[in-house]
Coordinates of C-alpha atoms and ligand atoms in Angstrom, one line a residue:
M1 CA -4.1 23.0 -16.7
V2 CA -4.3 19.4 -15.7
G3 CA -1.3 16.9 -15.6
T4 CA 1.2 16.4 -18.4
G5 CA 0.5 19.7 -20.1
V6 CA -3.0 18.8 -21.3
V7 CA -5.6 21.6 -21.1
A8 CA -8.6 21.0 -19.0
S9 CA -11.0 21.5 -21.9
D10 CA -9.1 19.0 -24.1
T11 CA -10.7 15.6 -24.9
L12 CA -8.4 12.9 -23.6
V13 CA -7.9 9.5 -25.2
G14 CA -6.1 6.6 -23.5
I15 CA -6.2 2.8 -23.1
A16 CA -8.4 2.0 -20.1
T17 CA -7.5 -1.7 -19.9
G18 CA -4.2 -3.0 -18.4
S19 CA -1.4 -5.2 -19.7
P20 CA -0.8 -8.1 -20.3
D21 CA -3.5 -8.1 -23.0
G22 CA -6.7 -10.0 -22.7
G23 CA -8.9 -10.5 -25.7
V24 CA -10.4 -7.0 -25.5
A25 CA -8.9 -3.6 -24.9
I26 CA -10.9 -0.5 -24.0
V27 CA -10.0 2.8 -25.4
R28 CA -11.5 5.7 -23.5
L29 CA -12.3 9.2 -24.7
S30 CA -13.2 11.8 -22.1
G31 CA -14.0 15.5 -22.6
P32 CA -16.3 17.9 -24.3
R33 CA -15.6 16.5 -27.8
A34 CA -15.7 12.8 -26.9
R35 CA -19.0 12.2 -28.6
A36 CA -18.1 14.2 -31.8
I37 CA -14.7 12.5 -32.2
A38 CA -16.2 9.0 -31.7
E39 CA -19.2 9.7 -34.0
A40 CA -16.8 10.8 -36.8
Q41 CA -15.3 7.4 -36.6
V42 CA -18.1 5.0 -35.8
G43 CA -21.3 6.8 -36.7
A44 CA -24.1 7.7 -34.3
L45 CA -23.5 6.5 -30.7
P46 CA -25.9 4.0 -29.0
A47 CA -28.2 5.1 -26.2
P48 CA -26.4 6.1 -23.0
R49 CA -24.9 3.2 -21.0
V50 CA -26.0 0.5 -23.5
L51 CA -23.3 -1.3 -25.5
G52 CA -23.8 -0.9 -29.3
L53 CA -22.2 -2.8 -32.1
R54 CA -20.3 -0.4 -34.5
N55 CA -17.7 -0.5 -37.2
L56 CA -14.3 1.1 -36.8
A57 CA -12.0 1.0 -39.7
G58 CA -13.3 -2.4 -40.8
E59 CA -13.4 -3.9 -37.3
A60 CA -16.6 -4.7 -35.5
I61 CA -16.4 -3.1 -32.1
L62 CA -18.6 -2.4 -29.1
V63 CA -19.2 1.2 -28.1
A64 CA -20.5 2.6 -24.8
W65 CA -21.6 6.2 -24.4
M66 CA -21.7 7.7 -20.9
P67 CA -22.7 11.4 -21.0
G68 CA -21.4 13.6 -18.3
P69 CA -21.7 14.2 -15.4
R70 CA -22.8 10.6 -14.7
S71 CA -19.5 9.1 -15.9
F72 CA -16.2 8.1 -14.3
T73 CA -14.6 11.4 -15.0
G74 CA -17.7 13.5 -14.8
E75 CA -17.3 14.5 -18.4
D76 CA -18.7 13.0 -21.6
V77 CA -17.1 9.6 -22.0
V78 CA -17.0 7.2 -24.9
E79 CA -15.5 3.7 -24.5
L80 CA -14.5 1.7 -27.5
H81 CA -14.2 -2.1 -26.9
I82 CA -11.7 -3.2 -29.5
H83 CA -9.6 -6.3 -30.1
A84 CA -6.6 -6.2 -27.8
G85 CA -3.0 -6.3 -29.0
A86 CA -0.4 -3.5 -28.9
C87 CA -0.6 -2.8 -32.7
N88 CA -4.3 -2.7 -32.9
V89 CA -4.7 -0.5 -29.8
A90 CA -2.0 1.9 -31.1
S91 CA -3.7 2.3 -34.5
V92 CA -7.1 3.1 -32.8
L93 CA -5.3 5.6 -30.5
E94 CA -3.7 7.2 -33.6
L95 CA -7.2 7.5 -35.3
M96 CA -8.5 9.3 -32.2
L97 CA -5.5 11.6 -31.9
A98 CA -5.8 12.5 -35.6
A99 CA -9.4 13.3 -35.0
G100 CA -8.5 15.9 -32.3
A101 CA -8.1 14.0 -29.0
S102 CA -5.1 14.5 -26.7
A103 CA -3.1 11.6 -25.3
A104 CA -4.0 11.0 -21.6
G105 CA -1.0 11.0 -19.3
P106 CA -0.6 9.1 -16.0
G107 CA -3.6 9.5 -13.8
D108 CA -5.3 12.0 -16.1
F109 CA -8.7 10.3 -16.1
S110 CA -8.7 9.9 -12.3
R111 CA -7.6 13.5 -11.9
R112 CA -10.6 14.7 -13.9
A113 CA -12.8 12.5 -11.8
F114 CA -11.5 14.3 -8.7
E115 CA -11.6 17.8 -10.3
H116 CA -15.2 17.2 -11.4
G117 CA -16.1 16.1 -7.8
R118 CA -16.9 12.5 -8.8
L119 CA -14.4 11.1 -6.3
S120 CA -12.3 12.4 -3.5
L121 CA -8.5 12.0 -3.5
D122 CA -8.5 9.1 -1.0
Q123 CA -11.1 7.3 -3.2
V124 CA -9.1 7.8 -6.3
E125 CA -6.0 6.5 -4.5
G126 CA -8.1 3.6 -3.3
I127 CA -8.8 2.7 -7.0
A128 CA -5.1 2.7 -7.7
A129 CA -4.5 0.6 -4.6
L130 CA -7.3 -1.8 -5.7
I131 CA -5.6 -2.2 -9.0
G132 CA -2.2 -2.7 -7.4
A133 CA -3.4 -5.0 -4.6
R134 CA -1.3 -8.2 -4.3
T135 CA -3.0 -9.7 -1.3
Q136 CA -6.7 -10.3 -0.4
A137 CA -6.2 -8.0 2.7
A138 CA -4.8 -5.2 0.5
L139 CA -7.8 -5.6 -1.8
A140 CA -10.3 -5.5 1.0
Q141 CA -8.7 -2.3 2.4
A142 CA -8.6 -0.7 -1.0
K143 CA -12.3 -1.4 -1.5
R144 CA -13.0 0.3 1.8
L145 CA -11.0 3.4 0.6
V146 CA -13.0 3.5 -2.6
A147 CA -16.3 3.2 -0.7
G148 CA -15.3 6.4 1.1
E149 CA -14.8 5.0 4.6
L150 CA -11.5 6.9 5.3
G151 CA -13.0 10.1 3.7
R152 CA -15.9 10.0 6.1
E153 CA -13.6 9.5 9.1
V154 CA -11.4 12.4 7.9
E155 CA -14.3 14.7 7.2
V156 CA -15.5 14.5 10.8
V157 CA -12.2 15.8 12.1
R158 CA -11.8 18.4 9.3
A159 CA -15.2 19.8 10.0
A160 CA -14.5 20.0 13.8
L161 CA -11.2 21.8 13.1
E162 CA -13.0 24.2 10.8
Q163 CA -15.6 25.0 13.4
L164 CA -13.0 25.5 16.1
R165 CA -10.9 27.8 13.8
I166 CA -14.0 29.9 12.9
E167 CA -14.8 30.3 16.6
V168 CA -11.3 31.4 17.4
E169 CA -11.2 33.8 14.4
A170 CA -14.5 35.3 15.5
N171 CA -12.7 36.6 18.6
L172 CA -9.6 38.0 16.9
D173 CA -10.8 41.6 17.0
F174 CA -11.6 41.6 20.7
P175 CA -9.2 39.1 22.3
E176 CA -9.6 40.8 25.7
D177 CA -13.2 39.7 25.8
V178 CA -12.4 36.0 25.5
A179 CA -13.6 34.2 28.6
A180 CA -11.0 31.9 30.3
A181 CA -13.5 29.1 30.1
D182 CA -13.6 29.4 26.3
E183 CA -9.8 29.2 26.1
L184 CA -9.9 26.1 28.2
R185 CA -12.6 24.5 26.0
W186 CA -10.6 25.3 22.9
A187 CA -7.5 23.7 24.4
D188 CA -9.6 20.6 25.3
E189 CA -11.0 20.4 21.8
C190 CA -7.5 20.6 20.4
Q191 CA -6.4 17.8 22.7
H192 CA -9.4 15.7 21.7
L193 CA -8.7 16.1 18.0
Q194 CA -5.0 15.5 18.4
A195 CA -5.8 12.3 20.2
E196 CA -8.0 11.2 17.3
L197 CA -5.2 11.9 14.8
E198 CA -2.8 9.9 17.1
R199 CA -5.2 7.0 17.0
W200 CA -5.0 7.0 13.2
L201 CA -1.2 7.1 13.2
A202 CA -0.9 4.4 15.9
R203 CA -3.0 2.0 13.7
Y204 CA -1.2 2.9 10.4
E205 CA 1.6 0.4 10.8
A206 CA -0.8 -2.4 11.7
G207 CA -2.8 -1.6 8.5
R208 CA 0.3 -1.5 6.4
R209 CA 1.4 -4.9 7.8
A210 CA -2.0 -6.4 7.2
R211 CA -1.8 -5.3 3.5
A212 CA 1.7 -6.6 2.9
K213 CA 2.8 -10.2 2.6
P214 CA 4.7 -11.3 5.7
R215 CA 8.3 -12.5 5.0
V216 CA 9.2 -15.7 6.6
V217 CA 13.0 -16.2 6.5
L218 CA 14.7 -19.6 6.9
A219 CA 18.1 -19.3 8.6
G220 CA 20.6 -21.4 10.5
P221 CA 23.9 -23.1 10.0
P222 CA 24.9 -24.8 6.8
N223 CA 23.6 -28.3 6.1
A224 CA 20.7 -28.0 8.5
G225 CA 18.3 -28.8 5.7
K226 CA 16.9 -25.2 5.2
S227 CA 16.6 -25.6 1.5
A228 CA 15.1 -29.1 1.8
L229 CA 12.5 -27.7 4.2
F230 CA 11.9 -24.7 2.0
N231 CA 11.2 -27.1 -0.9
A232 CA 9.0 -29.3 1.3
L233 CA 6.9 -26.3 2.3
L234 CA 6.5 -25.3 -1.3
G235 CA 5.8 -28.8 -2.5
R236 CA 8.3 -28.5 -5.3
R237 CA 12.1 -28.5 -5.9
R238 CA 12.8 -24.8 -6.0
A239 CA 16.2 -24.5 -4.2
L240 CA 19.3 -26.7 -4.6
V241 CA 19.8 -29.3 -1.8
S242 CA 23.1 -31.1 -1.3
A243 CA 25.1 -32.8 1.4
Q244 CA 27.8 -30.2 0.8
P245 CA 27.7 -27.3 3.4
G246 CA 27.5 -23.9 1.8
T247 CA 25.1 -24.9 -1.0
T248 CA 22.8 -21.9 -1.0
R249 CA 24.4 -18.6 -1.8
D250 CA 21.8 -16.2 -3.3
F251 CA 18.7 -16.1 -1.2
V252 CA 15.7 -17.8 -2.9
E253 CA 12.2 -16.5 -2.3
A254 CA 8.8 -18.0 -3.2
E255 CA 5.1 -17.3 -2.5
L256 CA 3.2 -19.6 -0.2
T257 CA -0.3 -19.7 1.3
I258 CA -0.6 -21.0 4.8
A259 CA -4.0 -21.2 6.5
G260 CA -5.4 -18.8 3.9
R261 CA -2.6 -16.2 4.5
E262 CA -0.4 -15.3 1.6
L263 CA 3.3 -15.0 2.6
T264 CA 6.8 -14.9 1.1
V265 CA 9.2 -17.6 2.3
V266 CA 12.9 -17.0 1.9
D267 CA 15.7 -19.6 1.9
T268 CA 19.1 -18.2 2.8
A269 CA 22.8 -19.2 2.9
G270 CA 23.9 -21.1 6.0
L271 CA 25.5 -18.7 8.5
R272 CA 29.2 -19.5 9.0
P273 CA 32.5 -17.7 8.7
S274 CA 34.2 -18.6 5.4
D275 CA 37.3 -17.8 3.4
D276 CA 35.3 -18.1 0.2
I277 CA 34.4 -14.6 -1.0
L278 CA 31.2 -15.8 -2.7
E279 CA 30.0 -17.7 0.4
R280 CA 30.7 -14.7 2.5
A281 CA 28.7 -12.5 0.2
G282 CA 25.8 -15.0 0.4
V283 CA 25.9 -14.9 4.2
E284 CA 25.8 -11.1 4.0
L285 CA 22.7 -11.3 1.7
G286 CA 21.1 -13.7 4.2
R287 CA 21.7 -11.3 7.1
E288 CA 19.9 -8.5 5.1
Q289 CA 17.0 -10.9 4.7
L290 CA 16.9 -11.4 8.4
A291 CA 16.7 -7.7 9.0
G292 CA 13.6 -7.5 6.9
A293 CA 11.9 -10.6 8.2
D294 CA 8.5 -10.7 9.9
L295 CA 9.2 -14.2 11.2
V296 CA 12.5 -16.3 11.3
L297 CA 12.6 -20.0 11.3
W298 CA 15.9 -20.9 13.0
I299 CA 16.8 -24.3 11.7
E300 CA 19.4 -26.8 12.9
G301 CA 19.7 -30.5 11.9
S302 CA 19.4 -33.2 14.5
D303 CA 22.6 -34.7 13.0
Q304 CA 24.4 -31.5 14.0
P305 CA 25.5 -31.0 17.6
T306 CA 24.6 -27.4 18.5
R307 CA 27.5 -24.9 18.9
P308 CA 28.0 -21.8 21.0
D309 CA 28.4 -19.5 17.9
W310 CA 25.0 -20.8 16.5
Q311 CA 23.4 -20.1 19.8
R312 CA 24.8 -16.6 19.7
E313 CA 23.4 -16.0 16.2
R314 CA 20.0 -17.3 17.3
E315 CA 19.9 -15.1 20.4
A316 CA 21.0 -12.1 18.4
I317 CA 17.9 -12.6 16.1
A318 CA 15.7 -13.1 19.1
D319 CA 16.9 -9.7 20.5
T320 CA 15.7 -7.9 17.4
E321 CA 12.0 -8.5 18.4
V322 CA 11.4 -10.4 15.2
P323 CA 9.5 -13.6 16.3
T324 CA 11.7 -16.7 15.9
I325 CA 10.7 -20.4 15.8
A326 CA 13.5 -22.8 16.8
V327 CA 13.1 -25.8 14.4
E328 CA 15.0 -29.1 14.6
N329 CA 15.1 -30.6 11.2
K330 CA 15.9 -34.2 10.3
A331 CA 13.8 -35.5 13.2
D332 CA 13.7 -38.8 11.3
L333 CA 17.4 -39.2 12.4
G334 CA 16.5 -38.8 16.1
R335 CA 16.1 -35.7 18.3
Q336 CA 18.8 -33.7 20.2
R337 CA 16.7 -30.6 21.1
P338 CA 13.5 -31.8 22.7
T339 CA 12.1 -28.3 23.4
W340 CA 12.4 -27.3 19.7
L341 CA 9.8 -28.0 17.1
G342 CA 10.8 -31.3 15.4
V343 CA 10.3 -31.6 11.7
S344 CA 11.6 -33.6 8.8
A345 CA 11.9 -32.4 5.3
I346 CA 11.4 -35.9 4.0
D347 CA 8.2 -36.6 6.1
P348 CA 5.3 -34.4 5.0
A349 CA 3.3 -35.2 8.1
T350 CA 5.7 -33.3 10.3
L351 CA 5.1 -30.1 8.2
E352 CA 1.6 -29.6 9.5
P353 CA 2.7 -28.6 13.0
L354 CA 5.3 -26.3 11.4
R355 CA 2.6 -24.6 9.3
A356 CA 0.5 -24.2 12.4
A357 CA 3.4 -22.7 14.3
I358 CA 4.2 -20.2 11.4
S359 CA 0.6 -19.2 11.2
G360 CA 0.3 -18.8 15.0
A361 CA 3.6 -16.8 15.3
L362 CA 2.5 -14.4 12.6
G363 CA -0.8 -13.8 14.4
E364 CA -4.0 -12.5 12.8
P365 CA -3.3 -9.5 10.6
G366 CA -4.3 -6.6 12.8
E367 CA -7.3 -4.5 11.6
G368 CA -5.2 -1.3 11.4
W369 CA -5.9 1.9 9.7
I370 CA -6.8 1.8 5.9
G371 CA -5.0 5.1 5.3
L372 CA -2.0 5.0 2.9
A373 CA 1.4 6.6 3.4
R374 CA 0.3 10.0 2.0
H375 CA -2.7 10.1 4.4
R376 CA -0.4 9.2 7.3
D377 CA 1.9 12.1 6.4
R378 CA -0.9 14.6 6.2
A379 CA -2.4 13.3 9.5
H380 CA 1.1 13.6 11.1
E381 CA 1.5 17.2 9.9
A382 CA -2.0 18.1 11.2
K383 CA -1.2 16.6 14.6
L384 CA 1.9 18.8 14.8
A385 CA -0.1 21.9 13.9
L386 CA -2.7 21.0 16.5
A387 CA 0.0 20.6 19.2
E388 CA 1.2 24.1 18.1
A389 CA -2.3 25.5 18.5
R390 CA -2.5 24.1 22.0
E391 CA 0.8 25.5 23.0
Q392 CA -0.1 28.9 21.8
L393 CA -3.4 28.7 23.7
Q394 CA -1.6 27.6 26.9
A395 CA 1.0 30.4 26.5
S396 CA -1.7 32.9 25.8
A397 CA 0.5 33.8 22.8
G398 CA -2.2 35.6 20.8
L399 CA -5.3 34.3 19.0
E400 CA -3.8 35.0 15.5
L401 CA -1.2 32.3 16.1
V402 CA -3.8 29.9 17.4
A403 CA -6.1 30.5 14.4
F404 CA -3.1 30.2 12.0
A405 CA -2.1 26.8 13.5
L406 CA -5.7 25.6 13.4
A407 CA -5.9 26.6 9.7
Q408 CA -2.8 24.6 9.1
A409 CA -4.3 21.6 10.8
Q410 CA -7.5 21.9 8.8
Q411 CA -5.6 22.3 5.6
R412 CA -3.5 19.2 6.2
V413 CA -6.4 17.0 7.2
G414 CA -8.5 18.3 4.3
E415 CA -5.7 17.4 1.9
I416 CA -6.3 13.7 2.6
T417 CA -9.6 13.9 0.7
G418 CA -8.8 16.9 -1.3
H419 CA -11.6 19.0 0.3
T420 CA -10.0 21.3 2.8
G421 CA -12.7 24.0 3.0
L422 CA -9.9 26.5 2.4
G423 CA -9.8 26.7 -1.4
P424 CA -8.6 24.3 -4.0
I425 CA -5.7 21.9 -3.6
G426 CA -2.5 23.1 -5.2
A427 CA -1.6 21.8 -8.6
T428 CA 1.8 20.7 -7.4
M429 CA 0.3 18.4 -4.9
L430 CA -2.1 16.9 -7.5
D431 CA 0.8 16.5 -9.9
A432 CA 2.7 14.5 -7.2
I433 CA -0.3 12.3 -6.5
F434 CA -1.4 11.6 -10.0
S435 CA 2.0 11.2 -11.7
R436 CA 2.3 7.9 -9.8
F437 CA -0.7 6.5 -11.5
C438 CA -0.6 4.6 -14.8
I439 CA -1.6 6.0 -18.1
G440 CA -5.3 5.1 -18.7
K441 CA -6.2 5.3 -15.0
Ligands
GTP501 N1 17.5 -37.4 6.8 C1 17.2 -36.2 6.4 N2 18.1 -35.5 5.7 C2 17.8 -34.2 5.3 C3 16.6 -33.6 5.8 N3 16.6 -32.4 5.3 C4 17.7 -32.2 4.6 N4 18.4 -33.3 4.6 C5 19.8 -33.5 4.0 O1 20.7 -32.6 4.6 C6 21.6 -32.1 3.6 C7 21.6 -30.6 3.6 O2 20.4 -30.2 3.1 P1 20.2 -28.7 2.5 O3 18.7 -28.5 2.4 O4 21.0 -28.5 1.3 O5 20.8 -27.9 3.7 P2 20.9 -26.3 3.9 O6 20.6 -25.9 5.3 O7 20.1 -25.6 2.8 O8 22.4 -26.1 3.6 P3 23.2 -24.8 3.0 O9 22.5 -24.3 1.8 O10 24.5 -25.3 2.7 O11 23.2 -23.8 4.1 C8 21.2 -32.8 2.3 O12 22.0 -33.9 2.0 C9 19.7 -33.2 2.5 O13 19.3 -34.3 1.7 C10 15.7 -34.4 6.6 O14 14.7 -33.9 7.1 N5 16.1 -35.7 6.9
MG502 MG1 20.6 -24.4 1.3

């Protein structure tokens, strides 16, 4: 059985193009009867991997025929390029289902690609990440996953673990013959592999950060001109600006590119105690935004004398390790805080140094590890298993326990690519991975 109750020998049909619709939609058939089902509808198929013009229920369509195993899924695949549009696509799917195909569930095509050895799990997850990428950095990392870069790194460690485990297992029958030097070498090897896994884990967060859009949060007292500055950075009137303190209630966020880096900027309510229940709620929302910030612009207006409670707020943010830039807005009205970065929301020329400061404070996105959260989790479990193996070796607790812990480590590392060397991956794990994919993927 593969996902969603479809039998492995079934021929799947699903829409391979995403929404919103473009001009063309691609309906994909995959499985042993793909050719027969398609030919019953459109006549003889064109030569492999050559688009042919055919007629499907009165519509001129293009057909591509990719015989297995040289196809995405590794099975016989037919793709029908039809006019897009929900109704049209649904009617073509209906035709294929009536002709004997089964509806593809989430990730079913990718799952078959994995099960037929076309792609490893990390590569399939890379395709999903590529489709879901919202930043150039995320896209670049996803492409490296698809190209198998992570898989190769993982396979080196998996193979080393396997070799070590086999060597230990070979001594299970005569543990008294094991030389002390061998045990030391095994412990060294465990330590070496554990260090490698720790390097992956240490670089995971940097990789995740590099993929994500940094959040730059504008905060400060009411009337400092946060919203005016927010609008000035965006180059359009997105947030309300007024001379009345307490204008912004809900936080407002927008996408912005600074020095080629995509980021999210967030305007928040001015921080002050208030009797107004809505204003208090707004301040609360603003504080939540501060907690998730990658950079805070603390903004005060040059027409506002600074106050001890503002200073306390600013210092509390600085204590959280989130980088903060102190910005004095309304520099056109004079300066009170000469060490702060002076800007004016009504003078675009002053925004350039602000952009430079934002870009500098965020720093270059670190290279990081391209592994995704699931890969990190497996690497972490493998690391724990290796630590266990080392402890057992040091305690001379018995080679069975060492071999068992090494097998665990090998299993976990192998689950990153789906190739453990210890038998097939469990269906439950595959269900969990592929159920997060979209239908048609
Ligand atoms: N002269 C001058 N006035 C500004 C500047 N920036 C904002 N203002 C004025 O300052 C007032 C407050 O601006 P807002 O942007 O609404 O201030 P805010 O910090 O968002 O205020 P809250 O949302 O209430 O927290 C408005 O009257 C703006 O026109 C500036 O750079 N120079
Ligand atoms: Mg505001």
